JSON list of C-alpha atoms in Angstrom, two decimals:
[
{"chain": "P", "resi": 6, "resn": "UNK", "atom": "CA", "xyz": [-22.42, 14.47, -7.44]},
{"chain": "P", "resi": 7, "resn": "UNK", "atom": "CA", "xyz": [-22.41, 13.52, -11.11]},
{"chain": "P", "resi": 8, "resn": "UNK", "atom": "CA", "xyz": [-23.95, 10.49, -12.89]},
{"chain": "P", "resi": 9, "resn": "UNK", "atom": "CA", "xyz": [-21.09, 10.30, -15.40]},
{"chain": "P", "resi": 10, "resn": "UNK", "atom": "CA", "xyz": [-18.49, 7.52, -15.02]},
{"chain": "P", "resi": 11, "resn": "UNK", "atom": "CA", "xyz": [-15.15, 7.65, -13.29]},
{"chain": "P", "resi": 12, "resn": "UNK", "atom": "CA", "xyz": [-12.04, 8.93, -15.05]},
{"chain": "P", "resi": 13, "resn": "UNK", "atom": "CA", "xyz": [-8.58, 8.07, -13.69]},
{"chain": "P", "resi": 14, "resn": "UNK", "atom": "CA", "xyz": [-5.59, 10.20, -14.62]},
{"chain": "P", "resi": 15, "resn": "UNK", "atom": "CA", "xyz": [-1.97, 9.51, -13.68]},
{"chain": "P", "resi": 16, "resn": "UNK", "atom": "CA", "xyz": [0.64, 12.23, -13.57]},
{"chain": "P", "resi": 17, "resn": "UNK", "atom": "CA", "xyz": [-2.17, 14.62, -12.68]},
{"chain": "P", "resi": 18, "resn": "UNK", "atom": "CA", "xyz": [-0.27, 17.23, -10.76]},
{"chain": "P", "resi": 19, "resn": "UNK", "atom": "CA", "xyz": [0.91, 19.28, -13.74]},
{"chain": "P", "resi": 20, "resn": "UNK", "atom": "CA", "xyz": [1.13, 19.60, -17.49]},
{"chain": "P", "resi": 21, "resn": "UNK", "atom": "CA", "xyz": [-1.05, 17.38, -19.65]},
{"chain": "P", "resi": 22, "resn": "UNK", "atom": "CA", "xyz": [-2.36, 15.42, -16.62]},
{"chain": "P", "resi": 23, "resn": "UNK", "atom": "CA", "xyz": [-3.61, 18.58, -14.80]},
{"chain": "P", "resi": 24, "resn": "UNK", "atom": "CA", "xyz": [-5.11, 19.98, -18.00]},
{"chain": "P", "resi": 25, "resn": "UNK", "atom": "CA", "xyz": [-6.90, 16.66, -18.67]},
{"chain": "P", "resi": 26, "resn": "UNK", "atom": "CA", "xyz": [-8.26, 16.70, -15.10]},
{"chain": "P", "resi": 27, "resn": "UNK", "atom": "CA", "xyz": [-9.67, 20.17, -15.65]},
{"chain": "P", "resi": 28, "resn": "UNK", "atom": "CA", "xyz": [-11.20, 19.23, -19.00]},
{"chain": "P", "resi": 29, "resn": "UNK", "atom": "CA", "xyz": [-13.00, 16.15, -17.71]},
{"chain": "P", "resi": 30, "resn": "UNK", "atom": "CA", "xyz": [-14.16, 17.90, -14.57]},
{"chain": "P", "resi": 31, "resn": "UNK", "atom": "CA", "xyz": [-15.64, 20.62, -16.73]},
{"chain": "P", "resi": 32, "resn": "UNK", "atom": "CA", "xyz": [-17.41, 17.89, -18.68]},
{"chain": "P", "resi": 33, "resn": "UNK", "atom": "CA", "xyz": [-18.93, 16.62, -15.44]},
{"chain": "P", "resi": 34, "resn": "UNK", "atom": "CA", "xyz": [-16.89, 13.50, -14.69]},
{"chain": "P", "resi": 35, "resn": "UNK", "atom": "CA", "xyz": [-15.79, 12.33, -11.23]},
{"chain": "P", "resi": 36, "resn": "UNK", "atom": "CA", "xyz": [-12.03, 11.86, -11.08]},
{"chain": "P", "resi": 37, "resn": "UNK", "atom": "CA", "xyz": [-9.27, 9.90, -9.47]},
{"chain": "P", "resi": 38, "resn": "UNK", "atom": "CA", "xyz": [-6.09, 11.96, -9.78]},
{"chain": "P", "resi": 39, "resn": "UNK", "atom": "CA", "xyz": [-2.78, 10.18, -9.17]},
{"chain": "P", "resi": 40, "resn": "UNK", "atom": "CA", "xyz": [0.60, 11.83, -8.77]},
{"chain": "P", "resi": 41, "resn": "UNK", "atom": "CA", "xyz": [3.44, 11.94, -6.25]},
{"chain": "P", "resi": 42, "resn": "UNK", "atom": "CA", "xyz": [2.65, 15.53, -5.21]},
{"chain": "P", "resi": 43, "resn": "UNK", "atom": "CA", "xyz": [-0.66, 16.11, -3.44]},
{"chain": "P", "resi": 44, "resn": "UNK", "atom": "CA", "xyz": [-0.62, 19.93, -3.14]},
{"chain": "P", "resi": 45, "resn": "UNK", "atom": "CA", "xyz": [-0.71, 20.74, -6.90]},
{"chain": "P", "resi": 46, "resn": "UNK", "atom": "CA", "xyz": [-3.64, 18.36, -7.38]},
{"chain": "P", "resi": 47, "resn": "UNK", "atom": "CA", "xyz": [-5.49, 19.95, -4.45]},
{"chain": "P", "resi": 48, "resn": "UNK", "atom": "CA", "xyz": [-4.77, 23.38, -5.89]},
{"chain": "P", "resi": 49, "resn": "UNK", "atom": "CA", "xyz": [-6.79, 22.43, -9.05]},
{"chain": "P", "resi": 50, "resn": "UNK", "atom": "CA", "xyz": [-9.85, 22.80, -6.78]},
{"chain": "P", "resi": 51, "resn": "UNK", "atom": "CA", "xyz": [-11.92, 20.25, -8.67]},
{"chain": "P", "resi": 52, "resn": "UNK", "atom": "CA", "xyz": [-15.19, 18.91, -7.32]},
{"chain": "P", "resi": 53, "resn": "UNK", "atom": "CA", "xyz": [-15.89, 15.15, -7.18]},
{"chain": "P", "resi": 54, "resn": "UNK", "atom": "CA", "xyz": [-12.18, 14.33, -7.26]},
{"chain": "P", "resi": 55, "resn": "UNK", "atom": "CA", "xyz": [-10.38, 11.69, -5.25]},
{"chain": "P", "resi": 56, "resn": "UNK", "atom": "CA", "xyz": [-6.71, 12.60, -4.87]},
{"chain": "P", "resi": 57, "resn": "UNK", "atom": "CA", "xyz": [-3.97, 10.01, -4.36]},
{"chain": "P", "resi": 58, "resn": "UNK", "atom": "CA", "xyz": [-0.38, 11.06, -3.62]},
{"chain": "P", "resi": 59, "resn": "UNK", "atom": "CA", "xyz": [1.30, 7.91, -4.79]},
{"chain": "P", "resi": 60, "resn": "UNK", "atom": "CA", "xyz": [4.02, 6.94, -7.19]},
{"chain": "P", "resi": 61, "resn": "UNK", "atom": "CA", "xyz": [2.63, 5.20, -10.32]},
{"chain": "P", "resi": 62, "resn": "UNK", "atom": "CA", "xyz": [5.30, 2.50, -9.97]},
{"chain": "P", "resi": 63, "resn": "UNK", "atom": "CA", "xyz": [3.73, 1.45, -6.60]},
{"chain": "P", "resi": 64, "resn": "UNK", "atom": "CA", "xyz": [1.06, -0.79, -8.03]},
{"chain": "P", "resi": 65, "resn": "UNK", "atom": "CA", "xyz": [-0.35, -1.73, -4.62]},
{"chain": "P", "resi": 66, "resn": "UNK", "atom": "CA", "xyz": [-0.84, 1.93, -3.67]},
{"chain": "P", "resi": 67, "resn": "UNK", "atom": "CA", "xyz": [-2.46, 2.68, -7.03]},
{"chain": "P", "resi": 68, "resn": "UNK", "atom": "CA", "xyz": [-4.78, -0.30, -6.52]},
{"chain": "P", "resi": 69, "resn": "UNK", "atom": "CA", "xyz": [-5.78, 0.99, -3.07]},
{"chain": "P", "resi": 70, "resn": "UNK", "atom": "CA", "xyz": [-6.52, 4.43, -4.48]},
{"chain": "P", "resi": 71, "resn": "UNK", "atom": "CA", "xyz": [-8.56, 2.94, -7.31]},
{"chain": "P", "resi": 72, "resn": "UNK", "atom": "CA", "xyz": [-10.60, 0.89, -4.87]},
{"chain": "P", "resi": 73, "resn": "UNK", "atom": "CA", "xyz": [-11.42, 3.98, -2.80]},
{"chain": "P", "resi": 74, "resn": "UNK", "atom": "CA", "xyz": [-12.44, 5.97, -5.85]},
{"chain": "P", "resi": 75, "resn": "UNK", "atom": "CA", "xyz": [-14.55, 3.17, -7.31]},
{"chain": "P", "resi": 76, "resn": "UNK", "atom": "CA", "xyz": [-16.36, 2.73, -4.02]},
{"chain": "P", "resi": 77, "resn": "UNK", "atom": "CA", "xyz": [-17.19, 6.43, -4.09]},
{"chain": "P", "resi": 78, "resn": "UNK", "atom": "CA", "xyz": [-17.91, 6.93, -7.83]},
{"chain": "P", "resi": 79, "resn": "UNK", "atom": "CA", "xyz": [-18.43, 3.54, -9.44]},
{"chain": "P", "resi": 80, "resn": "UNK", "atom": "CA", "xyz": [-16.26, 1.64, -11.89]},
{"chain": "P", "resi": 81, "resn": "UNK", "atom": "CA", "xyz": [-13.51, 3.20, -13.94]},
{"chain": "P", "resi": 82, "resn": "UNK", "atom": "CA", "xyz": [-14.60, 3.97, -17.49]},
{"chain": "P", "resi": 83, "resn": "UNK", "atom": "CA", "xyz": [-11.44, 5.82, -18.61]},
{"chain": "P", "resi": 84, "resn": "UNK", "atom": "CA", "xyz": [-7.84, 5.41, -17.58]},
{"chain": "P", "resi": 85, "resn": "UNK", "atom": "CA", "xyz": [-5.42, 8.00, -18.89]},
{"chain": "P", "resi": 86, "resn": "UNK", "atom": "CA", "xyz": [-1.85, 6.69, -18.52]},
{"chain": "P", "resi": 87, "resn": "UNK", "atom": "CA", "xyz": [-0.13, 10.04, -18.59]},
{"chain": "P", "resi": 88, "resn": "UNK", "atom": "CA", "xyz": [2.62, 9.86, -16.01]},
{"chain": "P", "resi": 89, "resn": "UNK", "atom": "CA", "xyz": [5.97, 10.00, -17.75]},
{"chain": "P", "resi": 90, "resn": "UNK", "atom": "CA", "xyz": [9.68, 10.74, -17.36]},
{"chain": "P", "resi": 91, "resn": "UNK", "atom": "CA", "xyz": [12.00, 12.20, -19.97]},
{"chain": "P", "resi": 92, "resn": "UNK", "atom": "CA", "xyz": [15.67, 12.53, -19.32]},
{"chain": "P", "resi": 93, "resn": "UNK", "atom": "CA", "xyz": [17.68, 13.46, -22.42]},
{"chain": "P", "resi": 94, "resn": "UNK", "atom": "CA", "xyz": [21.32, 12.48, -22.72]},
{"chain": "P", "resi": 95, "resn": "UNK", "atom": "CA", "xyz": [23.66, 10.38, -24.80]},
{"chain": "P", "resi": 96, "resn": "UNK", "atom": "CA", "xyz": [23.56, 6.79, -23.53]},
{"chain": "P", "resi": 97, "resn": "UNK", "atom": "CA", "xyz": [27.26, 6.79, -22.61]},
{"chain": "P", "resi": 98, "resn": "UNK", "atom": "CA", "xyz": [26.67, 9.76, -20.25]},
{"chain": "P", "resi": 99, "resn": "UNK", "atom": "CA", "xyz": [23.28, 8.88, -18.86]},
{"chain": "P", "resi": 100, "resn": "UNK", "atom": "CA", "xyz": [22.83, 7.95, -15.21]},
{"chain": "P", "resi": 101, "resn": "UNK", "atom": "CA", "xyz": [21.92, 4.22, -15.18]},
{"chain": "P", "resi": 102, "resn": "UNK", "atom": "CA", "xyz": [19.31, 4.92, -12.56]},
{"chain": "P", "resi": 103, "resn": "UNK", "atom": "CA", "xyz": [17.54, 7.24, -14.96]},
{"chain": "P", "resi": 104, "resn": "UNK", "atom": "CA", "xyz": [17.63, 4.59, -17.66]},
{"chain": "P", "resi": 105, "resn": "UNK", "atom": "CA", "xyz": [15.84, 2.22, -15.31]},
{"chain": "P", "resi": 106, "resn": "UNK", "atom": "CA", "xyz": [13.40, 4.82, -13.99]},
{"chain": "P", "resi": 107, "resn": "UNK", "atom": "CA", "xyz": [12.28, 5.91, -17.47]},
{"chain": "P", "resi": 108, "resn": "UNK", "atom": "CA", "xyz": [11.32, 2.32, -18.34]},
{"chain": "P", "resi": 109, "resn": "UNK", "atom": "CA", "xyz": [9.74, 1.77, -14.93]},
{"chain": "P", "resi": 110, "resn": "UNK", "atom": "CA", "xyz": [7.54, 4.88, -15.16]},
{"chain": "P", "resi": 111, "resn": "UNK", "atom": "CA", "xyz": [6.86, 5.11, -18.91]},
{"chain": "P", "resi": 112, "resn": "UNK", "atom": "CA", "xyz": [6.38, 1.38, -19.65]},
{"chain": "P", "resi": 113, "resn": "UNK", "atom": "CA", "xyz": [6.12, -0.95, -16.65]},
{"chain": "P", "resi": 114, "resn": "UNK", "atom": "CA", "xyz": [3.75, 1.20, -14.57]},
{"chain": "P", "resi": 115, "resn": "UNK", "atom": "CA", "xyz": [1.59, 1.82, -17.62]},
{"chain": "P", "resi": 116, "resn": "UNK", "atom": "CA", "xyz": [1.09, -1.88, -18.14]},
{"chain": "P", "resi": 117, "resn": "UNK", "atom": "CA", "xyz": [0.57, -2.80, -14.48]},
{"chain": "P", "resi": 118, "resn": "UNK", "atom": "CA", "xyz": [-1.93, -0.01, -13.92]},
{"chain": "P", "resi": 119, "resn": "UNK", "atom": "CA", "xyz": [-3.78, -0.99, -17.05]},
{"chain": "P", "resi": 120, "resn": "UNK", "atom": "CA", "xyz": [-4.06, -4.49, -15.61]},
{"chain": "P", "resi": 121, "resn": "UNK", "atom": "CA", "xyz": [-5.92, -3.07, -12.61]},
{"chain": "P", "resi": 122, "resn": "UNK", "atom": "CA", "xyz": [-8.83, -1.80, -14.71]},
{"chain": "P", "resi": 123, "resn": "UNK", "atom": "CA", "xyz": [-8.91, -4.09, -17.72]},
{"chain": "P", "resi": 124, "resn": "UNK", "atom": "CA", "xyz": [-10.75, -7.10, -16.15]},
{"chain": "P", "resi": 125, "resn": "UNK", "atom": "CA", "xyz": [-13.66, -4.89, -15.05]},
{"chain": "P", "resi": 126, "resn": "UNK", "atom": "CA", "xyz": [-13.83, -3.15, -18.37]},
{"chain": "P", "resi": 127, "resn": "UNK", "atom": "CA", "xyz": [-13.86, -6.47, -20.20]},
{"chain": "P", "resi": 128, "resn": "UNK", "atom": "CA", "xyz": [-16.63, -7.82, -17.94]},
{"chain": "P", "resi": 129, "resn": "UNK", "atom": "CA", "xyz": [-18.73, -4.68, -18.56]},
{"chain": "P", "resi": 130, "resn": "UNK", "atom": "CA", "xyz": [-18.04, -4.75, -22.27]},
{"chain": "P", "resi": 131, "resn": "UNK", "atom": "CA", "xyz": [-16.96, -1.09, -22.34]},
{"chain": "P", "resi": 132, "resn": "UNK", "atom": "CA", "xyz": [-14.20, 1.21, -21.18]},
{"chain": "P", "resi": 133, "resn": "UNK", "atom": "CA", "xyz": [-11.32, 3.22, -22.59]},
{"chain": "P", "resi": 134, "resn": "UNK", "atom": "CA", "xyz": [-7.60, 3.34, -21.93]},
{"chain": "P", "resi": 135, "resn": "UNK", "atom": "CA", "xyz": [-5.59, 6.27, -23.33]},
{"chain": "P", "resi": 136, "resn": "UNK", "atom": "CA", "xyz": [-1.85, 5.89, -23.32]},
{"chain": "P", "resi": 137, "resn": "UNK", "atom": "CA", "xyz": [0.19, 9.06, -23.73]},
{"chain": "P", "resi": 138, "resn": "UNK", "atom": "CA", "xyz": [2.99, 8.25, -26.10]},
{"chain": "P", "resi": 139, "resn": "UNK", "atom": "CA", "xyz": [5.07, 10.76, -28.00]},
{"chain": "P", "resi": 140, "resn": "UNK", "atom": "CA", "xyz": [6.21, 11.74, -31.44]},
{"chain": "P", "resi": 141, "resn": "UNK", "atom": "CA", "xyz": [9.46, 10.34, -30.08]},
{"chain": "P", "resi": 142, "resn": "UNK", "atom": "CA", "xyz": [7.78, 6.95, -30.29]},
{"chain": "P", "resi": 143, "resn": "UNK", "atom": "CA", "xyz": [7.60, 7.34, -34.05]},
{"chain": "P", "resi": 144, "resn": "UNK", "atom": "CA", "xyz": [11.01, 8.71, -34.98]},
{"chain": "P", "resi": 145, "resn": "UNK", "atom": "CA", "xyz": [14.48, 9.01, -33.44]},
{"chain": "P", "resi": 146, "resn": "UNK", "atom": "CA", "xyz": [15.99, 12.21, -32.04]},
{"chain": "P", "resi": 147, "resn": "UNK", "atom": "CA", "xyz": [19.53, 12.99, -30.93]},
{"chain": "P", "resi": 148, "resn": "UNK", "atom": "CA", "xyz": [20.10, 12.36, -27.19]},
{"chain": "P", "resi": 149, "resn": "UNK", "atom": "CA", "xyz": [16.65, 10.70, -26.94]},
{"chain": "P", "resi": 150, "resn": "UNK", "atom": "CA", "xyz": [17.78, 7.07, -27.24]},
{"chain": "P", "resi": 151, "resn": "UNK", "atom": "CA", "xyz": [16.42, 5.77, -23.93]},
{"chain": "P", "resi": 152, "resn": "UNK", "atom": "CA", "xyz": [13.33, 7.98, -24.01]},
{"chain": "P", "resi": 153, "resn": "UNK", "atom": "CA", "xyz": [12.76, 6.94, -27.66]},
{"chain": "P", "resi": 154, "resn": "UNK", "atom": "CA", "xyz": [12.96, 3.32, -26.54]},
{"chain": "P", "resi": 155, "resn": "UNK", "atom": "CA", "xyz": [10.33, 3.79, -23.85]},
{"chain": "P", "resi": 156, "resn": "UNK", "atom": "CA", "xyz": [7.90, 5.53, -26.16]},
{"chain": "P", "resi": 157, "resn": "UNK", "atom": "CA", "xyz": [8.40, 3.06, -29.01]},
{"chain": "P", "resi": 158, "resn": "UNK", "atom": "CA", "xyz": [7.49, 0.42, -26.45]},
{"chain": "P", "resi": 159, "resn": "UNK", "atom": "CA", "xyz": [4.43, 2.32, -25.37]},
{"chain": "P", "resi": 160, "resn": "UNK", "atom": "CA", "xyz": [3.24, 2.58, -28.99]},
{"chain": "P", "resi": 161, "resn": "UNK", "atom": "CA", "xyz": [3.73, -1.17, -29.55]},
{"chain": "P", "resi": 162, "resn": "UNK", "atom": "CA", "xyz": [2.07, -2.14, -26.26]},
{"chain": "P", "resi": 163, "resn": "UNK", "atom": "CA", "xyz": [-0.86, 0.12, -26.92]},
{"chain": "P", "resi": 164, "resn": "UNK", "atom": "CA", "xyz": [-1.51, -1.49, -30.28]},
{"chain": "P", "resi": 165, "resn": "UNK", "atom": "CA", "xyz": [-1.22, -4.92, -28.69]},
{"chain": "P", "resi": 166, "resn": "UNK", "atom": "CA", "xyz": [-3.64, -3.97, -25.92]},
{"chain": "P", "resi": 167, "resn": "UNK", "atom": "CA", "xyz": [-6.03, -2.60, -28.53]},
{"chain": "P", "resi": 168, "resn": "UNK", "atom": "CA", "xyz": [-6.08, -5.86, -30.45]},
{"chain": "P", "resi": 169, "resn": "UNK", "atom": "CA", "xyz": [-6.49, -7.94, -27.26]},
{"chain": "P", "resi": 170, "resn": "UNK", "atom": "CA", "xyz": [-9.48, -5.90, -26.13]},
{"chain": "P", "resi": 171, "resn": "UNK", "atom": "CA", "xyz": [-11.30, -5.09, -29.37]},
{"chain": "P", "resi": 172, "resn": "UNK", "atom": "CA", "xyz": [-13.60, -8.13, -29.02]},
{"chain": "P", "resi": 173, "resn": "UNK", "atom": "CA", "xyz": [-14.54, -7.03, -25.49]},
{"chain": "P", "resi": 174, "resn": "UNK", "atom": "CA", "xyz": [-15.75, -3.59, -26.69]},
{"chain": "P", "resi": 175, "resn": "UNK", "atom": "CA", "xyz": [-12.92, -1.85, -24.78]},
{"chain": "P", "resi": 176, "resn": "UNK", "atom": "CA", "xyz": [-11.10, 0.95, -26.58]},
{"chain": "P", "resi": 177, "resn": "UNK", "atom": "CA", "xyz": [-7.34, 1.41, -26.27]},
{"chain": "P", "resi": 178, "resn": "UNK", "atom": "CA", "xyz": [-5.79, 4.35, -28.02]},
{"chain": "P", "resi": 179, "resn": "UNK", "atom": "CA", "xyz": [-2.56, 6.23, -28.28]},
{"chain": "P", "resi": 180, "resn": "UNK", "atom": "CA", "xyz": [-2.17, 9.99, -28.06]},
{"chain": "P", "resi": 181, "resn": "UNK", "atom": "CA", "xyz": [1.29, 10.97, -29.27]},
{"chain": "P", "resi": 182, "resn": "UNK", "atom": "CA", "xyz": [2.14, 14.65, -28.65]},
{"chain": "P", "resi": 183, "resn": "UNK", "atom": "CA", "xyz": [4.86, 16.56, -30.32]},
{"chain": "P", "resi": 184, "resn": "UNK", "atom": "CA", "xyz": [6.37, 19.47, -28.48]},
{"chain": "P", "resi": 185, "resn": "UNK", "atom": "CA", "xyz": [4.28, 20.62, -25.52]},
{"chain": "P", "resi": 186, "resn": "UNK", "atom": "CA", "xyz": [4.97, 23.26, -22.92]},
{"chain": "P", "resi": 187, "resn": "UNK", "atom": "CA", "xyz": [5.25, 21.09, -19.83]},
{"chain": "P", "resi": 188, "resn": "UNK", "atom": "CA", "xyz": [7.76, 20.48, -17.03]},
{"chain": "P", "resi": 189, "resn": "UNK", "atom": "CA", "xyz": [8.84, 17.11, -18.54]},
{"chain": "P", "resi": 190, "resn": "UNK", "atom": "CA", "xyz": [12.40, 18.36, -19.09]},
{"chain": "P", "resi": 191, "resn": "UNK", "atom": "CA", "xyz": [13.03, 18.61, -15.35]},
{"chain": "P", "resi": 192, "resn": "UNK", "atom": "CA", "xyz": [15.23, 15.52, -15.44]},
{"chain": "P", "resi": 193, "resn": "UNK", "atom": "CA", "xyz": [17.46, 16.83, -18.21]},
{"chain": "P", "resi": 194, "resn": "UNK", "atom": "CA", "xyz": [20.42, 18.65, -16.72]},
{"chain": "P", "resi": 195, "resn": "UNK", "atom": "CA", "xyz": [21.71, 22.00, -17.91]},
{"chain": "P", "resi": 196, "resn": "UNK", "atom": "CA", "xyz": [24.10, 21.94, -20.85]},
{"chain": "P", "resi": 197, "resn": "UNK", "atom": "CA", "xyz": [24.19, 21.53, -24.62]},
{"chain": "P", "resi": 198, "resn": "UNK", "atom": "CA", "xyz": [21.45, 18.86, -24.80]},
{"chain": "P", "resi": 199, "resn": "UNK", "atom": "CA", "xyz": [18.92, 21.01, -22.95]},
{"chain": "P", "resi": 200, "resn": "UNK", "atom": "CA", "xyz": [19.99, 24.15, -24.77]},
{"chain": "P", "resi": 201, "resn": "UNK", "atom": "CA", "xyz": [19.61, 22.49, -28.18]},
{"chain": "P", "resi": 202, "resn": "UNK", "atom": "CA", "xyz": [16.09, 21.24, -27.32]},
{"chain": "P", "resi": 203, "resn": "UNK", "atom": "CA", "xyz": [15.00, 24.65, -26.10]},
{"chain": "P", "resi": 204, "resn": "UNK", "atom": "CA", "xyz": [16.56, 26.43, -29.10]},
{"chain": "P", "resi": 205, "resn": "UNK", "atom": "CA", "xyz": [14.60, 24.22, -31.53]},
{"chain": "P", "resi": 206, "resn": "UNK", "atom": "CA", "xyz": [11.42, 24.71, -29.49]},
{"chain": "P", "resi": 207, "resn": "UNK", "atom": "CA", "xyz": [11.91, 28.47, -29.64]},
{"chain": "P", "resi": 208, "resn": "UNK", "atom": "CA", "xyz": [12.62, 28.32, -33.36]},
{"chain": "P", "resi": 209, "resn": "UNK", "atom": "CA", "xyz": [9.13, 26.89, -34.07]},
{"chain": "P", "resi": 210, "resn": "UNK", "atom": "CA", "xyz": [7.34, 29.37, -31.83]},
{"chain": "P", "resi": 211, "resn": "UNK", "atom": "CA", "xyz": [7.02, 27.11, -28.79]},
{"chain": "P", "resi": 212, "resn": "UNK", "atom": "CA", "xyz": [5.09, 24.02, -28.03]},
{"chain": "P", "resi": 213, "resn": "UNK", "atom": "CA", "xyz": [1.41, 23.20, -27.78]},
{"chain": "P", "resi": 214, "resn": "UNK", "atom": "CA", "xyz": [-0.44, 24.01, -24.54]},
{"chain": "P", "resi": 215, "resn": "UNK", "atom": "CA", "xyz": [-1.30, 21.09, -22.28]},
{"chain": "P", "resi": 216, "resn": "UNK", "atom": "CA", "xyz": [-4.94, 22.09, -22.79]},
{"chain": "P", "resi": 217, "resn": "UNK", "atom": "CA", "xyz": [-4.59, 21.31, -26.48]},
{"chain": "P", "resi": 218, "resn": "UNK", "atom": "CA", "xyz": [-3.69, 17.71, -25.66]},
{"chain": "P", "resi": 219, "resn": "UNK", "atom": "CA", "xyz": [-6.44, 17.46, -23.04]},
{"chain": "P", "resi": 220, "resn": "UNK", "atom": "CA", "xyz": [-9.04, 18.50, -25.63]},
{"chain": "P", "resi": 221, "resn": "UNK", "atom": "CA", "xyz": [-7.80, 15.79, -28.02]},
{"chain": "P", "resi": 222, "resn": "UNK", "atom": "CA", "xyz": [-8.25, 13.20, -25.26]},
{"chain": "P", "resi": 223, "resn": "UNK", "atom": "CA", "xyz": [-11.69, 14.47, -24.34]},
{"chain": "P", "resi": 224, "resn": "UNK", "atom": "CA", "xyz": [-12.82, 14.51, -27.99]},
{"chain": "P", "resi": 225, "resn": "UNK", "atom": "CA", "xyz": [-11.64, 10.91, -28.56]},
{"chain": "P", "resi": 226, "resn": "UNK", "atom": "CA", "xyz": [-13.31, 9.72, -25.36]},
{"chain": "P", "resi": 227, "resn": "UNK", "atom": "CA", "xyz": [-16.65, 11.40, -26.09]},
{"chain": "P", "resi": 228, "resn": "UNK", "atom": "CA", "xyz": [-17.07, 9.51, -29.34]},
{"chain": "P", "resi": 229, "resn": "UNK", "atom": "CA", "xyz": [-19.65, 6.72, -29.13]},
{"chain": "P", "resi": 230, "resn": "UNK", "atom": "CA", "xyz": [-18.13, 3.55, -27.65]},
{"chain": "P", "resi": 231, "resn": "UNK", "atom": "CA", "xyz": [-18.26, 1.76, -31.00]},
{"chain": "P", "resi": 232, "resn": "UNK", "atom": "CA", "xyz": [-15.97, 4.35, -32.55]},
{"chain": "P", "resi": 233, "resn": "UNK", "atom": "CA", "xyz": [-12.26, 4.49, -31.68]},
{"chain": "P", "resi": 234, "resn": "UNK", "atom": "CA", "xyz": [-9.46, 6.80, -32.69]},
{"chain": "P", "resi": 235, "resn": "UNK", "atom": "CA", "xyz": [-6.70, 4.28, -32.59]},
{"chain": "P", "resi": 236, "resn": "UNK", "atom": "CA", "xyz": [-3.92, 6.84, -32.69]},
{"chain": "P", "resi": 237, "resn": "UNK", "atom": "CA", "xyz": [-3.74, 10.59, -32.49]},
{"chain": "P", "resi": 238, "resn": "UNK", "atom": "CA", "xyz": [-0.49, 12.36, -33.28]},
{"chain": "P", "resi": 239, "resn": "UNK", "atom": "CA", "xyz": [-0.83, 16.02, -32.33]},
{"chain": "P", "resi": 240, "resn": "UNK", "atom": "CA", "xyz": [1.92, 18.59, -32.69]},
{"chain": "P", "resi": 241, "resn": "UNK", "atom": "CA", "xyz": [2.48, 22.24, -33.49]},
{"chain": "P", "resi": 242, "resn": "UNK", "atom": "CA", "xyz": [1.89, 22.92, -37.17]},
{"chain": "P", "resi": 243, "resn": "UNK", "atom": "CA", "xyz": [5.33, 24.51, -37.32]},
{"chain": "P", "resi": 244, "resn": "UNK", "atom": "CA", "xyz": [7.13, 21.41, -35.92]},
{"chain": "P", "resi": 245, "resn": "UNK", "atom": "CA", "xyz": [8.93, 19.81, -38.85]},
{"chain": "P", "resi": 246, "resn": "UNK", "atom": "CA", "xyz": [10.68, 16.97, -36.91]}
]
């Protein structure tokens, strides 16, 4: 059992979420890991970790998992809103259900789950929320219109949350990755859009490792509470777009 405070990570079954879980476990933090798939989280083999196989859009289920973890480990000191969905397509050809789902996962769930921890953080006068944005929340890319929209929204909401919570001593920061080697493209069907994305990725020598992003999050969190990296944009040096 550790004396360090609880870290909550959504989308923790793979990619950046799983890497962040490993990094904070290695640093000695107890964890609440949230994702739809239980088995990959269990396979991480992390001590002092509460696992919740729930969808981040199910706010009631997230709240129940949070209550269990906080009863076991104490109050949440860090929430990493990492769960995300990227489905690339022109708008005219995109499945309307995927349009809705991207906003539900990337934006609405992020806000609702932040609401679960913010009152406690404000009352304690400390805490950190890290929202995983994207370089696609800073500039437009072909066939990214809906995904761009969700990430521009995440960037705006993160800055708004930061301003609302500054006087409470609560940090809210954005981590905006460029290309990363993750499974995020699983909702982009085969064809020219996917091929073009992968061709560009190959041309720059591939993306960052999820561990690279996890270390950026850990570094930002481990700063003294009175210091906040408001925004971290992290991408391969070779990425020009």
